[in-house]
Structures are given as C-alpha cells and as structure tokens.
Amino acid sequence: MSRVLIIGGGAAGMMAGVYAARRGHQTEVLEKNEKLGKKLYITGKGRCNVTNACDTEELFPAVMSNSKFLYSAFYTFGPEHVMDFFEQAGVPLKTERGNRVFPSSDHSSDIIRALERELKKAGARIHLRTEVKAVESDENGVTGVRLADGSFLPGDAVIVACGGLSYPTTGSTGDGYRIAQETGHKVTELKPSLVPLKTKEDYIPLLQGLSLKNTGLTVKSGKKVVYKDFGEMMFTHFGVTGPMILSASAHIGRYLEKGELNAYLDLKPALSAEQLDARVLREFEAGQNKQFKNVIGVLFPSSLTPVMLKLGGIEPEKKIHEISREERLHFEQLIKAFPFTITGMGEFKEAIITRGGVSVKDIQPQTMESRKVKNLYFIGEVLDLDAVTGGFNLQIAWSTAYLAAQAIE
Ligand SMILES: Cc1cc2nc3c(=O)[nH]c(=O)nc-3n(C[C@H](O)[C@H](O)[C@H](O)COP(=O)(O)OP(=O)(O)OC[C@H]3O[C@@H](n4cnc5c(N)ncnc54)[C@H](O)[C@@H]3O)c2cc1C
C-alpha cells in the first residue's frame, strides 16, 4: 500500500482518487478551493457532457494534439467504462445528438456528488482549502508535497491533476505547469482553445445576441479554405461564439497566427444557389409592388434585416419589380456567403480548454508516470492534450486518471 497525494480535486483528480483508494492506497486529495469540481460544475452549460458514446477508435480524430499518446488510456478506460462508472455510482445517463452523454437529470452537480461519494466510500481523504506549492523529490523519486502554509506532506506517489489555465476562476490557474517545470519537465506553448472569435466589421456587434441554428461556416486564409462546418452560432459584442465557432477555434489557430482570416456564413445551407433563387423569386413575385426592405424579412431572422440591407447593395425602399436580375443574384450571394473577418481568438478566461501543456514526451503513455521523476504522475488537462467539444476533454481526464491510479504500486 502506498500513500498517494493527488494535487487537484477536479475531474481527473477525483477519478484518480476513487481508483487509487479502491486499490487500497492511502489516498489524499488536495484541493485548493473550498469545494471539489468547481469547473465540472459549469461544464456542458451546467449539464456536464461527461463523455462521448462513440466507439473507442472514433475518439482519436476528436483529439487535436498528440492523439496517439492516448492509445492505452482510451482502450483501457473508454467511454463505456466511464458510463458504467457513473451508472454504478447512481447517476443515470442519457445520450443526445452527436453521441454526447449527460446525466439524465441535466445536473452536473450529480456527477460531482457521485465522485465525492465514491471517494469517501473507497476511503480517500479530501482536504479542501489546501494549496500545493511544490512537489519535492530526491534521487529515488518523489518524497511528498509542500503546502502553501509551509508544511510538508510525505507521499510515496504524487499525481498532478491541476488542470489548465482556462476559466481561472474555477481554480485552474496553471500551477501544474509550474510544478512540472520545477521538477524538470518540458511545458509546450500554452494557448486558449475552444474559444470565441474576435471579428473586425462594425456590423457584427449590431447583431449581438442573435443566435443562428442551421448555418454553414467557411473560413479562408487567402484563397485556401482552412475550415468548413455546419451548426449553431451566436453573435456577441466583439465577435462570434457558439458550438460551431468554438470547434472552428480549435482548428484555425495556426492560420490565424499568420494573419486575419476571411469567414463566410451560409444562411441557407439546405438550399443550392438555384433553389435559393427560386425561393427568392417566389417571394418577389408575391410582393411585386412592395419595397425591398419589407419583403426580405421572411428569408432570415428579422434582426439580420438591417445588416443585410446595408450589405446588400439594393436601396431598401426600391420596389421589388424595379430590382434587376444582377441585383437579385448579388443579394442571394450575400445570403449564401455572409462575410466577416476573424482577427483573433478570445482569452484564457473564456476558453473551454488550454492547448499545450506538459510535454507528452516526458510521460509514459501506459501509466502517465513521468519519465524524469519516479512515482510522479500527470493527468488531465495539465498534459499537452486537447480535444474538440462533445465530451472528449472529460474523457481524456477520466482515462488518464484511471491509468495513473492503476499504475501506482
Ligand atoms: C465552461 C466550460 C465548459 C466545459 N464543458 C465540457 C463538457 O461539457 N465536456 C467536456 O468533456 N469538457 C468540458 N470542458 C472541459 C473540462 O472541464 C476540462 O477538460 C476538465 O475539467 C479537465 O479536468 P482536470 O481535472 O484536468 O482539471 P480541472 O477540472 O480544472 O481541475 C483542476 C483542479 O485542481 C485544483 N488545483 C489547481 N492548482 C492547485 C494547487 N496548487 N493545489 C491544489 N489544488 C489545485 C483546481 O482548483 C481544480 O479544482 C469545459 C470547460 C469549460 C471551462
């Protein structure tokens, strides 16, 4: 039996704590907040998308960085194990669109309570308001941790589960990266990911609050299409956000570093250019003597009308029968390719995850143990691993946590 010290009582730390304690280790979860799982609480808009019920091999394409490193982790403790774990722990689950798994209650607090219950049941001890400042080691490996109050806690194994840098108000303030560097590990460049995008045009803030459900998005760097998707998005006072935009942010970062990107929204993705023309003609024929501004409102949400009029190149008061074919086709082009310029990404405080982290080259993929310091483990978001939305980031936390807990002797 070992004394296992876990730094961080978030998703990864709690799961590791449960399995380490179930294996009979004296397990101490050290969390600097006044409660466990503060970030888990806000996941999935308070509903917690705990995993993705896809086949294990489908997890890999959802991981943006170092997906191969997760081979053992995903195959040892995959989505079906996560679902089993929570159902056995008394949390019924349901699967929604895109295989996203949520607690049936729609309450993330049920996930946190279940983990806390399992921790206690297995005999783990939880220390709240306990901030770890440093990991200490000698030539044989870790010896323990130094707390913020200066005291030393001895341990046979230490698991770093401090999370990343995103939403720092939840406790993820990057301590794990500092601890990793101080113990001789490489930390790759840290960037916010799954984050809203900033835009240039002054008409975007005018649309603040408008949400579009079935929209196509194309992002171009010069002439090259660098991203294409379909889904839901929202306009904000500084740019765009929503599920489709967050996913785009995970893909376009490296192009954005080279300069601004041109983006286009297809407001009628279900219609071809010809079908849209037929649709617009129907509206035009029905309103021959009406003014342009009074006819187009049926084609898209009414709050878009002022901006569409501004960009459309047709006098708002012009009578429908006076509009030329060229003018009509030009307006239809605007509907199929509503333009805006992406100038930058949002910041850490509004990012779902951190890209970059403890280099996976310094970590053994079968155990999550450091290659530099014996009995020191890194799990969850602190590692240089990140995935798209859909429950994949929590799956990374659960899978890596399980491996570390199983590996400790
Ligand atoms: C708004 C939002 C919504 C999200 N929704 C989803 C979703 O629905 N599905 C999904 O898969 N992913 C989602 N994510 C991502 C997911 O929350 C993270 O990937 C996951 O929480 C990472 O788990 P972790 O245990 O590594 O880190 P965290 O959950 O961040 O936990 C780290 C813990 O360590 C503690 N800590 C840090 N430093 C110290 C220290 N020095 N001493 C003691 N304790 C310390 C922190 O207080 C914190 O409690 C979302 C993220 C955000 C921000």
PDB file of C-alpha atoms in Angstrom, residues 130-402:
ATOM      1  CA  THR A 130      -5.298  23.002   0.686  1.00  0.00           C
ATOM      2  CA  GLU A 131      -2.988  24.550  -1.875  1.00  0.00           C
ATOM      3  CA  VAL A 132       0.117  22.717  -3.002  1.00  0.00           C
ATOM      4  CA  LYS A 133       3.104  24.937  -3.739  1.00  0.00           C
ATOM      5  CA  ALA A 134       5.708  22.377  -4.806  1.00  0.00           C
ATOM      6  CA  VAL A 135       6.462  18.708  -5.338  1.00  0.00           C
ATOM      7  CA  GLU A 136       9.606  17.513  -3.586  1.00  0.00           C
ATOM      8  CA  SER A 137      11.788  14.637  -4.686  1.00  0.00           C
ATOM      9  CA  ASP A 138      15.194  13.019  -4.206  1.00  0.00           C
ATOM     10  CA  GLU A 139      17.236  10.687  -6.398  1.00  0.00           C
ATOM     11  CA  ASN A 140      14.770   7.831  -5.750  1.00  0.00           C
ATOM     12  CA  GLY A 141      11.715   9.801  -6.883  1.00  0.00           C
ATOM     13  CA  VAL A 142       9.028  11.905  -5.199  1.00  0.00           C
ATOM     14  CA  THR A 143       9.064  12.335  -1.458  1.00  0.00           C
ATOM     15  CA  GLY A 144       5.943  14.467  -0.988  1.00  0.00           C
ATOM     16  CA  VAL A 145       4.443  17.919  -1.450  1.00  0.00           C
ATOM     17  CA  ARG A 146       4.997  21.310   0.159  1.00  0.00           C
ATOM     18  CA  LEU A 147       1.769  23.164   1.003  1.00  0.00           C
ATOM     19  CA  ALA A 148       1.121  26.909   0.822  1.00  0.00           C
ATOM     20  CA  ASP A 149       1.264  27.115   4.643  1.00  0.00           C
ATOM     21  CA  GLY A 150       4.810  25.766   4.504  1.00  0.00           C
ATOM     22  CA  SER A 151       4.020  22.322   5.874  1.00  0.00           C
ATOM     23  CA  PHE A 152       5.302  19.160   4.196  1.00  0.00           C
ATOM     24  CA  LEU A 153       3.130  16.144   3.399  1.00  0.00           C
ATOM     25  CA  PRO A 154       5.144  12.978   2.750  1.00  0.00           C
ATOM     26  CA  GLY A 155       3.931  10.656  -0.003  1.00  0.00           C
ATOM     27  CA  ASP A 156       5.064   7.600  -1.974  1.00  0.00           C
ATOM     28  CA  ALA A 157       3.400   8.792  -5.165  1.00  0.00           C
ATOM     29  CA  VAL A 158       2.143  12.204  -6.326  1.00  0.00           C
ATOM     30  CA  ILE A 159      -0.426  12.771  -9.058  1.00  0.00           C
ATOM     31  CA  VAL A 160      -0.561  16.269 -10.569  1.00  0.00           C
ATOM     32  CA  ALA A 161      -4.157  16.966 -11.651  1.00  0.00           C
ATOM     33  CA  CYS A 162      -4.155  20.780 -11.508  1.00  0.00           C
ATOM     34  CA  GLY A 163      -5.962  21.377 -14.819  1.00  0.00           C
ATOM     35  CA  GLY A 164      -5.002  24.096 -17.298  1.00  0.00           C
ATOM     36  CA  LEU A 165      -5.269  27.867 -17.481  1.00  0.00           C
ATOM     37  CA  SER A 166      -8.787  28.312 -18.805  1.00  0.00           C
ATOM     38  CA  TYR A 167     -11.576  29.767 -16.635  1.00  0.00           C
ATOM     39  CA  PRO A 168      -9.054  30.513 -13.849  1.00  0.00           C
ATOM     40  CA  THR A 169     -11.899  31.460 -11.501  1.00  0.00           C
ATOM     41  CA  THR A 170     -12.562  27.713 -11.129  1.00  0.00           C
ATOM     42  CA  GLY A 171      -9.098  27.159  -9.652  1.00  0.00           C
ATOM     43  CA  SER A 172      -7.190  26.218 -12.815  1.00  0.00           C
ATOM     44  CA  THR A 173      -4.501  28.853 -12.594  1.00  0.00           C
ATOM     45  CA  GLY A 174      -1.669  26.971 -14.234  1.00  0.00           C
ATOM     46  CA  ASP A 175       0.035  25.707 -11.036  1.00  0.00           C
ATOM     47  CA  GLY A 176       0.564  22.301 -12.635  1.00  0.00           C
ATOM     48  CA  TYR A 177       2.730  23.787 -15.375  1.00  0.00           C
ATOM     49  CA  ARG A 178       4.958  25.486 -12.812  1.00  0.00           C
ATOM     50  CA  ILE A 179       5.234  22.257 -10.793  1.00  0.00           C
ATOM     51  CA  ALA A 180       6.118  20.369 -13.984  1.00  0.00           C
ATOM     52  CA  GLN A 181       8.853  22.819 -14.928  1.00  0.00           C
ATOM     53  CA  GLU A 182      10.284  22.905 -11.421  1.00  0.00           C
ATOM     54  CA  THR A 183      10.563  19.111 -11.489  1.00  0.00           C
ATOM     55  CA  GLY A 184      12.392  19.129 -14.833  1.00  0.00           C
ATOM     56  CA  HIS A 185       9.597  18.633 -17.377  1.00  0.00           C
ATOM     57  CA  LYS A 186       9.080  20.481 -20.623  1.00  0.00           C
ATOM     58  CA  VAL A 187       5.881  22.512 -20.941  1.00  0.00           C
ATOM     59  CA  THR A 188       4.868  23.325 -24.532  1.00  0.00           C
ATOM     60  CA  GLU A 189       3.437  26.699 -25.561  1.00  0.00           C
ATOM     61  CA  LEU A 190       0.085  27.395 -23.844  1.00  0.00           C
ATOM     62  CA  LYS A 191      -2.827  28.823 -25.854  1.00  0.00           C
ATOM     63  CA  PRO A 192      -6.561  29.191 -25.251  1.00  0.00           C
ATOM     64  CA  SER A 193      -8.664  26.832 -27.382  1.00  0.00           C
ATOM     65  CA  LEU A 194     -12.389  26.206 -27.877  1.00  0.00           C
ATOM     66  CA  VAL A 195     -12.835  29.919 -27.525  1.00  0.00           C
ATOM     67  CA  PRO A 196     -14.985  32.690 -29.087  1.00  0.00           C
ATOM     68  CA  LEU A 197     -13.516  34.519 -32.082  1.00  0.00           C
ATOM     69  CA  LYS A 198     -12.984  38.267 -32.468  1.00  0.00           C
ATOM     70  CA  THR A 199     -14.155  39.962 -35.668  1.00  0.00           C
ATOM     71  CA  LYS A 200     -13.396  43.221 -37.445  1.00  0.00           C
ATOM     72  CA  GLU A 201     -16.571  44.604 -39.035  1.00  0.00           C
ATOM     73  CA  ASP A 202     -18.684  47.132 -37.152  1.00  0.00           C
ATOM     74  CA  TYR A 203     -21.908  45.387 -38.213  1.00  0.00           C
ATOM     75  CA  ILE A 204     -21.147  42.254 -36.153  1.00  0.00           C
ATOM     76  CA  PRO A 205     -21.738  43.870 -32.709  1.00  0.00           C
ATOM     77  CA  LEU A 206     -25.075  45.155 -34.068  1.00  0.00           C
ATOM     78  CA  LEU A 207     -26.157  41.514 -34.222  1.00  0.00           C
ATOM     79  CA  GLN A 208     -25.201  40.807 -30.587  1.00  0.00           C
ATOM     80  CA  GLY A 209     -27.442  38.128 -29.061  1.00  0.00           C
ATOM     81  CA  LEU A 210     -28.670  36.785 -32.400  1.00  0.00           C
ATOM     82  CA  SER A 211     -28.334  33.015 -32.498  1.00  0.00           C
ATOM     83  CA  LEU A 212     -28.399  31.042 -35.766  1.00  0.00           C
ATOM     84  CA  LYS A 213     -29.172  27.319 -35.652  1.00  0.00           C
ATOM     85  CA  ASN A 214     -28.570  25.825 -39.087  1.00  0.00           C
ATOM     86  CA  THR A 215     -25.723  27.792 -40.543  1.00  0.00           C
ATOM     87  CA  GLY A 216     -22.784  26.873 -42.723  1.00  0.00           C
ATOM     88  CA  LEU A 217     -19.337  28.319 -41.984  1.00  0.00           C
ATOM     89  CA  THR A 218     -16.373  28.558 -44.344  1.00  0.00           C
ATOM     90  CA  VAL A 219     -13.066  30.051 -43.198  1.00  0.00           C
ATOM     91  CA  LYS A 220     -10.415  31.018 -45.728  1.00  0.00           C
ATOM     92  CA  SER A 221      -6.782  32.013 -45.443  1.00  0.00           C
ATOM     93  CA  GLY A 222      -6.255  33.870 -48.725  1.00  0.00           C
ATOM     94  CA  LYS A 223      -7.858  31.590 -51.288  1.00  0.00           C
ATOM     95  CA  LYS A 224      -7.367  28.406 -49.283  1.00  0.00           C
ATOM     96  CA  VAL A 225     -10.346  27.006 -47.389  1.00  0.00           C
ATOM     97  CA  VAL A 226      -8.965  26.161 -43.930  1.00  0.00           C
ATOM     98  CA  TYR A 227     -12.189  25.191 -42.177  1.00  0.00           C
ATOM     99  CA  LYS A 228     -15.738  24.260 -43.118  1.00  0.00           C
ATOM    100  CA  ASP A 229     -18.569  23.265 -40.777  1.00  0.00           C
ATOM    101  CA  PHE A 230     -22.273  23.415 -40.192  1.00  0.00           C
ATOM    102  CA  GLY A 231     -24.126  24.116 -36.949  1.00  0.00           C
ATOM    103  CA  GLU A 232     -25.111  26.641 -34.336  1.00  0.00           C
ATOM    104  CA  MET A 233     -23.513  30.022 -33.623  1.00  0.00           C
ATOM    105  CA  MET A 234     -24.149  33.332 -31.924  1.00  0.00           C
ATOM    106  CA  PHE A 235     -23.064  36.956 -32.409  1.00  0.00           C
ATOM    107  CA  THR A 236     -21.513  38.831 -29.458  1.00  0.00           C
ATOM    108  CA  HIS A 237     -20.413  42.405 -28.790  1.00  0.00           C
ATOM    109  CA  PHE A 238     -16.900  41.546 -30.018  1.00  0.00           C
ATOM    110  CA  GLY A 239     -17.379  38.720 -32.500  1.00  0.00           C
ATOM    111  CA  VAL A 240     -18.871  35.261 -32.742  1.00  0.00           C
ATOM    112  CA  THR A 241     -19.303  32.255 -30.458  1.00  0.00           C
ATOM    113  CA  GLY A 242     -21.422  29.092 -30.093  1.00  0.00           C
ATOM    114  CA  PRO A 243     -20.621  25.391 -30.661  1.00  0.00           C
ATOM    115  CA  MET A 244     -19.663  25.681 -34.344  1.00  0.00           C
ATOM    116  CA  ILE A 245     -17.380  28.662 -33.654  1.00  0.00           C
ATOM    117  CA  LEU A 246     -15.686  27.027 -30.638  1.00  0.00           C
ATOM    118  CA  SER A 247     -14.908  23.979 -32.769  1.00  0.00           C
ATOM    119  CA  ALA A 248     -13.562  26.237 -35.519  1.00  0.00           C
ATOM    120  CA  SER A 249     -11.257  27.926 -32.987  1.00  0.00           C
ATOM    121  CA  ALA A 250      -9.583  24.585 -32.276  1.00  0.00           C
ATOM    122  CA  HIS A 251      -8.681  24.225 -35.961  1.00  0.00           C
ATOM    123  CA  ILE A 252      -7.854  27.705 -37.238  1.00  0.00           C
ATOM    124  CA  GLY A 253      -5.412  28.920 -34.535  1.00  0.00           C
ATOM    125  CA  ARG A 254      -2.269  28.227 -36.526  1.00  0.00           C
ATOM    126  CA  TYR A 255      -3.618  30.042 -39.612  1.00  0.00           C
ATOM    127  CA  LEU A 256      -4.730  32.988 -37.505  1.00  0.00           C
ATOM    128  CA  GLU A 257      -1.170  33.381 -36.235  1.00  0.00           C
ATOM    129  CA  LYS A 258      -0.181  34.328 -39.817  1.00  0.00           C
ATOM    130  CA  GLY A 259      -2.907  36.971 -40.199  1.00  0.00           C
ATOM    131  CA  GLU A 260      -6.621  37.710 -40.389  1.00  0.00           C
ATOM    132  CA  LEU A 261      -8.945  35.131 -41.889  1.00  0.00           C
ATOM    133  CA  ASN A 262     -11.998  35.655 -44.095  1.00  0.00           C
ATOM    134  CA  ALA A 263     -15.137  33.871 -42.949  1.00  0.00           C
ATOM    135  CA  TYR A 264     -18.461  33.366 -44.685  1.00  0.00           C
ATOM    136  CA  LEU A 265     -21.784  32.220 -43.268  1.00  0.00           C
ATOM    137  CA  ASP A 266     -24.211  30.322 -45.427  1.00  0.00           C
ATOM    138  CA  LEU A 267     -27.572  31.439 -44.058  1.00  0.00           C
ATOM    139  CA  LYS A 268     -29.441  28.914 -46.223  1.00  0.00           C
ATOM    140  CA  PRO A 269     -27.167  25.834 -46.261  1.00  0.00           C
ATOM    141  CA  ALA A 270     -30.013  23.476 -47.195  1.00  0.00           C
ATOM    142  CA  LEU A 271     -30.632  25.312 -50.493  1.00  0.00           C
ATOM    143  CA  SER A 272     -28.411  25.318 -53.592  1.00  0.00           C
ATOM    144  CA  ALA A 273     -27.892  28.669 -55.356  1.00  0.00           C
ATOM    145  CA  GLU A 274     -30.614  27.664 -57.857  1.00  0.00           C
ATOM    146  CA  GLN A 275     -33.049  26.592 -55.143  1.00  0.00           C
ATOM    147  CA  LEU A 276     -32.419  29.832 -53.262  1.00  0.00           C
ATOM    148  CA  ASP A 277     -33.037  31.838 -56.443  1.00  0.00           C
ATOM    149  CA  ALA A 278     -36.350  30.009 -56.947  1.00  0.00           C
ATOM    150  CA  ARG A 279     -37.288  30.742 -53.333  1.00  0.00           C
ATOM    151  CA  VAL A 280     -36.393  34.451 -53.594  1.00  0.00           C
ATOM    152  CA  LEU A 281     -38.260  34.724 -56.914  1.00  0.00           C
ATOM    153  CA  ARG A 282     -41.365  33.272 -55.254  1.00  0.00           C
ATOM    154  CA  GLU A 283     -41.183  35.946 -52.560  1.00  0.00           C
ATOM    155  CA  PHE A 284     -40.513  38.666 -55.137  1.00  0.00           C
ATOM    156  CA  GLU A 285     -43.446  37.616 -57.308  1.00  0.00           C
ATOM    157  CA  ALA A 286     -45.782  37.634 -54.332  1.00  0.00           C
ATOM    158  CA  GLY A 287     -44.627  41.154 -53.366  1.00  0.00           C
ATOM    159  CA  GLN A 288     -44.059  42.832 -56.787  1.00  0.00           C
ATOM    160  CA  ASN A 289     -45.130  46.299 -55.639  1.00  0.00           C
ATOM    161  CA  LYS A 290     -43.729  46.174 -52.133  1.00  0.00           C
ATOM    162  CA  GLN A 291     -40.495  47.797 -51.048  1.00  0.00           C
ATOM    163  CA  PHE A 292     -37.412  45.545 -50.893  1.00  0.00           C
ATOM    164  CA  LYS A 293     -36.974  46.108 -47.132  1.00  0.00           C
ATOM    165  CA  ASN A 294     -40.486  44.796 -46.471  1.00  0.00           C
ATOM    166  CA  VAL A 295     -40.072  41.550 -48.405  1.00  0.00           C
ATOM    167  CA  ILE A 296     -36.714  40.128 -47.379  1.00  0.00           C
ATOM    168  CA  GLY A 297     -37.571  39.680 -43.689  1.00  0.00           C
ATOM    169  CA  VAL A 298     -39.094  36.264 -44.420  1.00  0.00           C
ATOM    170  CA  LEU A 299     -35.768  34.916 -45.688  1.00  0.00           C
ATOM    171  CA  PHE A 300     -33.805  35.148 -42.423  1.00  0.00           C
ATOM    172  CA  PRO A 301     -34.254  36.227 -38.791  1.00  0.00           C
ATOM    173  CA  SER A 302     -35.633  39.766 -38.720  1.00  0.00           C
ATOM    174  CA  SER A 303     -32.765  41.131 -36.608  1.00  0.00           C
ATOM    175  CA  LEU A 304     -30.469  40.424 -39.569  1.00  0.00           C
ATOM    176  CA  THR A 305     -32.526  42.614 -41.922  1.00  0.00           C
ATOM    177  CA  PRO A 306     -30.834  45.994 -41.219  1.00  0.00           C
ATOM    178  CA  VAL A 307     -27.368  44.499 -41.770  1.00  0.00           C
ATOM    179  CA  MET A 308     -28.456  42.586 -44.877  1.00  0.00           C
ATOM    180  CA  LEU A 309     -29.884  45.837 -46.270  1.00  0.00           C
ATOM    181  CA  LYS A 310     -26.627  47.631 -45.502  1.00  0.00           C
ATOM    182  CA  LEU A 311     -24.517  44.984 -47.261  1.00  0.00           C
ATOM    183  CA  GLY A 312     -26.985  44.024 -49.987  1.00  0.00           C
ATOM    184  CA  GLY A 313     -26.389  46.897 -52.383  1.00  0.00           C
ATOM    185  CA  ILE A 314     -30.100  47.441 -53.042  1.00  0.00           C
ATOM    186  CA  GLU A 315     -31.922  50.571 -51.910  1.00  0.00           C
ATOM    187  CA  PRO A 316     -34.217  49.469 -49.038  1.00  0.00           C
ATOM    188  CA  GLU A 317     -37.133  51.482 -50.488  1.00  0.00           C
ATOM    189  CA  LYS A 318     -36.748  50.138 -54.028  1.00  0.00           C
ATOM    190  CA  LYS A 319     -39.867  48.412 -55.345  1.00  0.00           C
ATOM    191  CA  ILE A 320     -39.420  44.693 -55.954  1.00  0.00           C
ATOM    192  CA  HIS A 321     -40.370  44.955 -59.660  1.00  0.00           C
ATOM    193  CA  GLU A 322     -37.555  47.520 -60.145  1.00  0.00           C
ATOM    194  CA  ILE A 323     -34.856  45.145 -58.920  1.00  0.00           C
ATOM    195  CA  SER A 324     -32.635  43.803 -61.701  1.00  0.00           C
ATOM    196  CA  ARG A 325     -31.590  40.162 -62.055  1.00  0.00           C
ATOM    197  CA  GLU A 326     -27.969  41.139 -61.215  1.00  0.00           C
ATOM    198  CA  GLU A 327     -29.065  42.910 -58.059  1.00  0.00           C
ATOM    199  CA  ARG A 328     -31.133  39.899 -57.026  1.00  0.00           C
ATOM    200  CA  LEU A 329     -28.319  37.418 -57.683  1.00  0.00           C
ATOM    201  CA  HIS A 330     -25.845  39.626 -55.818  1.00  0.00           C
ATOM    202  CA  PHE A 331     -28.187  39.668 -52.819  1.00  0.00           C
ATOM    203  CA  GLU A 332     -28.547  35.883 -52.957  1.00  0.00           C
ATOM    204  CA  GLN A 333     -24.780  35.609 -52.919  1.00  0.00           C
ATOM    205  CA  LEU A 334     -24.783  37.570 -49.680  1.00  0.00           C
ATOM    206  CA  ILE A 335     -27.259  35.062 -48.201  1.00  0.00           C
ATOM    207  CA  LYS A 336     -25.004  32.160 -49.216  1.00  0.00           C
ATOM    208  CA  ALA A 337     -21.772  33.895 -48.131  1.00  0.00           C
ATOM    209  CA  PHE A 338     -22.354  36.495 -45.406  1.00  0.00           C
ATOM    210  CA  PRO A 339     -18.832  37.873 -44.877  1.00  0.00           C
ATOM    211  CA  PHE A 340     -16.817  38.798 -41.811  1.00  0.00           C
ATOM    212  CA  THR A 341     -13.144  38.909 -40.870  1.00  0.00           C
ATOM    213  CA  ILE A 342     -11.694  36.915 -37.978  1.00  0.00           C
ATOM    214  CA  THR A 343      -8.992  38.967 -36.283  1.00  0.00           C
ATOM    215  CA  GLY A 344      -8.174  36.915 -33.193  1.00  0.00           C
ATOM    216  CA  MET A 345      -9.116  34.388 -30.559  1.00  0.00           C
ATOM    217  CA  GLY A 346     -10.719  35.025 -27.181  1.00  0.00           C
ATOM    218  CA  GLU A 347      -8.707  34.813 -23.980  1.00  0.00           C
ATOM    219  CA  PHE A 348      -7.999  32.112 -21.390  1.00  0.00           C
ATOM    220  CA  LYS A 349     -10.739  33.380 -19.122  1.00  0.00           C
ATOM    221  CA  GLU A 350     -13.350  32.414 -21.727  1.00  0.00           C
ATOM    222  CA  ALA A 351     -11.634  29.353 -23.233  1.00  0.00           C
ATOM    223  CA  ILE A 352     -13.059  25.879 -22.670  1.00  0.00           C
ATOM    224  CA  ILE A 353      -9.584  24.367 -22.677  1.00  0.00           C
ATOM    225  CA  THR A 354      -5.884  25.075 -22.786  1.00  0.00           C
ATOM    226  CA  ARG A 355      -3.887  23.911 -25.778  1.00  0.00           C
ATOM    227  CA  GLY A 356      -0.339  22.869 -24.877  1.00  0.00           C
ATOM    228  CA  GLY A 357       0.918  21.645 -21.512  1.00  0.00           C
ATOM    229  CA  VAL A 358       3.300  19.111 -20.005  1.00  0.00           C
ATOM    230  CA  SER A 359       5.068  17.547 -22.977  1.00  0.00           C
ATOM    231  CA  VAL A 360       3.831  14.007 -23.554  1.00  0.00           C
ATOM    232  CA  LYS A 361       7.403  13.086 -24.479  1.00  0.00           C
ATOM    233  CA  ASP A 362       8.209  13.325 -20.763  1.00  0.00           C
ATOM    234  CA  ILE A 363       5.338  10.996 -19.786  1.00  0.00           C
ATOM    235  CA  GLN A 364       4.851   7.230 -20.177  1.00  0.00           C
ATOM    236  CA  PRO A 365       1.637   6.656 -22.127  1.00  0.00           C
ATOM    237  CA  GLN A 366       0.754   3.356 -20.382  1.00  0.00           C
ATOM    238  CA  THR A 367       0.904   4.805 -16.865  1.00  0.00           C
ATOM    239  CA  MET A 368       1.037   8.629 -17.008  1.00  0.00           C
ATOM    240  CA  GLU A 369       4.187   8.393 -14.907  1.00  0.00           C
ATOM    241  CA  SER A 370       6.913  10.952 -15.506  1.00  0.00           C
ATOM    242  CA  ARG A 371       9.998   9.746 -17.351  1.00  0.00           C
ATOM    243  CA  LYS A 372      12.024  12.204 -15.256  1.00  0.00           C
ATOM    244  CA  VAL A 373      10.844  11.666 -11.671  1.00  0.00           C
ATOM    245  CA  LYS A 374       9.838   8.264 -10.346  1.00  0.00           C
ATOM    246  CA  ASN A 375       6.348   7.973  -8.811  1.00  0.00           C
ATOM    247  CA  LEU A 376       5.277  11.379 -10.171  1.00  0.00           C
ATOM    248  CA  TYR A 377       2.207  11.297 -12.444  1.00  0.00           C
ATOM    249  CA  PHE A 378       0.465  13.915 -14.614  1.00  0.00           C
ATOM    250  CA  ILE A 379      -3.175  13.538 -15.677  1.00  0.00           C
ATOM    251  CA  GLY A 380      -5.968  15.562 -17.314  1.00  0.00           C
ATOM    252  CA  GLU A 381      -5.755  18.997 -18.849  1.00  0.00           C
ATOM    253  CA  VAL A 382      -2.296  19.784 -17.447  1.00  0.00           C
ATOM    254  CA  LEU A 383      -0.931  17.473 -20.173  1.00  0.00           C
ATOM    255  CA  ASP A 384      -0.363  18.643 -23.752  1.00  0.00           C
ATOM    256  CA  LEU A 385      -3.664  17.098 -24.888  1.00  0.00           C
ATOM    257  CA  ASP A 386      -6.842  18.790 -26.077  1.00  0.00           C
ATOM    258  CA  ALA A 387      -9.906  17.735 -27.990  1.00  0.00           C
ATOM    259  CA  VAL A 388     -12.956  19.243 -29.685  1.00  0.00           C
ATOM    260  CA  THR A 389     -16.287  19.662 -27.838  1.00  0.00           C
ATOM    261  CA  GLY A 390     -18.571  16.668 -27.336  1.00  0.00           C
ATOM    262  CA  GLY A 391     -17.387  15.120 -24.052  1.00  0.00           C
ATOM    263  CA  PHE A 392     -13.897  14.294 -25.349  1.00  0.00           C
ATOM    264  CA  ASN A 393     -11.955  16.547 -22.968  1.00  0.00           C
ATOM    265  CA  LEU A 394     -13.510  14.955 -19.910  1.00  0.00           C
ATOM    266  CA  GLN A 395     -12.886  11.528 -21.440  1.00  0.00           C
ATOM    267  CA  ILE A 396      -9.180  12.468 -21.560  1.00  0.00           C
ATOM    268  CA  ALA A 397      -9.345  13.399 -17.865  1.00  0.00           C
ATOM    269  CA  TRP A 398     -11.111  10.140 -16.846  1.00  0.00           C
ATOM    270  CA  SER A 399      -8.893   7.847 -18.987  1.00  0.00           C
ATOM    271  CA  THR A 400      -5.557   9.326 -17.915  1.00  0.00           C
ATOM    272  CA  ALA A 401      -6.706   9.354 -14.265  1.00  0.00           C
ATOM    273  CA  TYR A 402      -7.583   5.675 -14.369  1.00  0.00           C
TER     274      TYR A 402
END
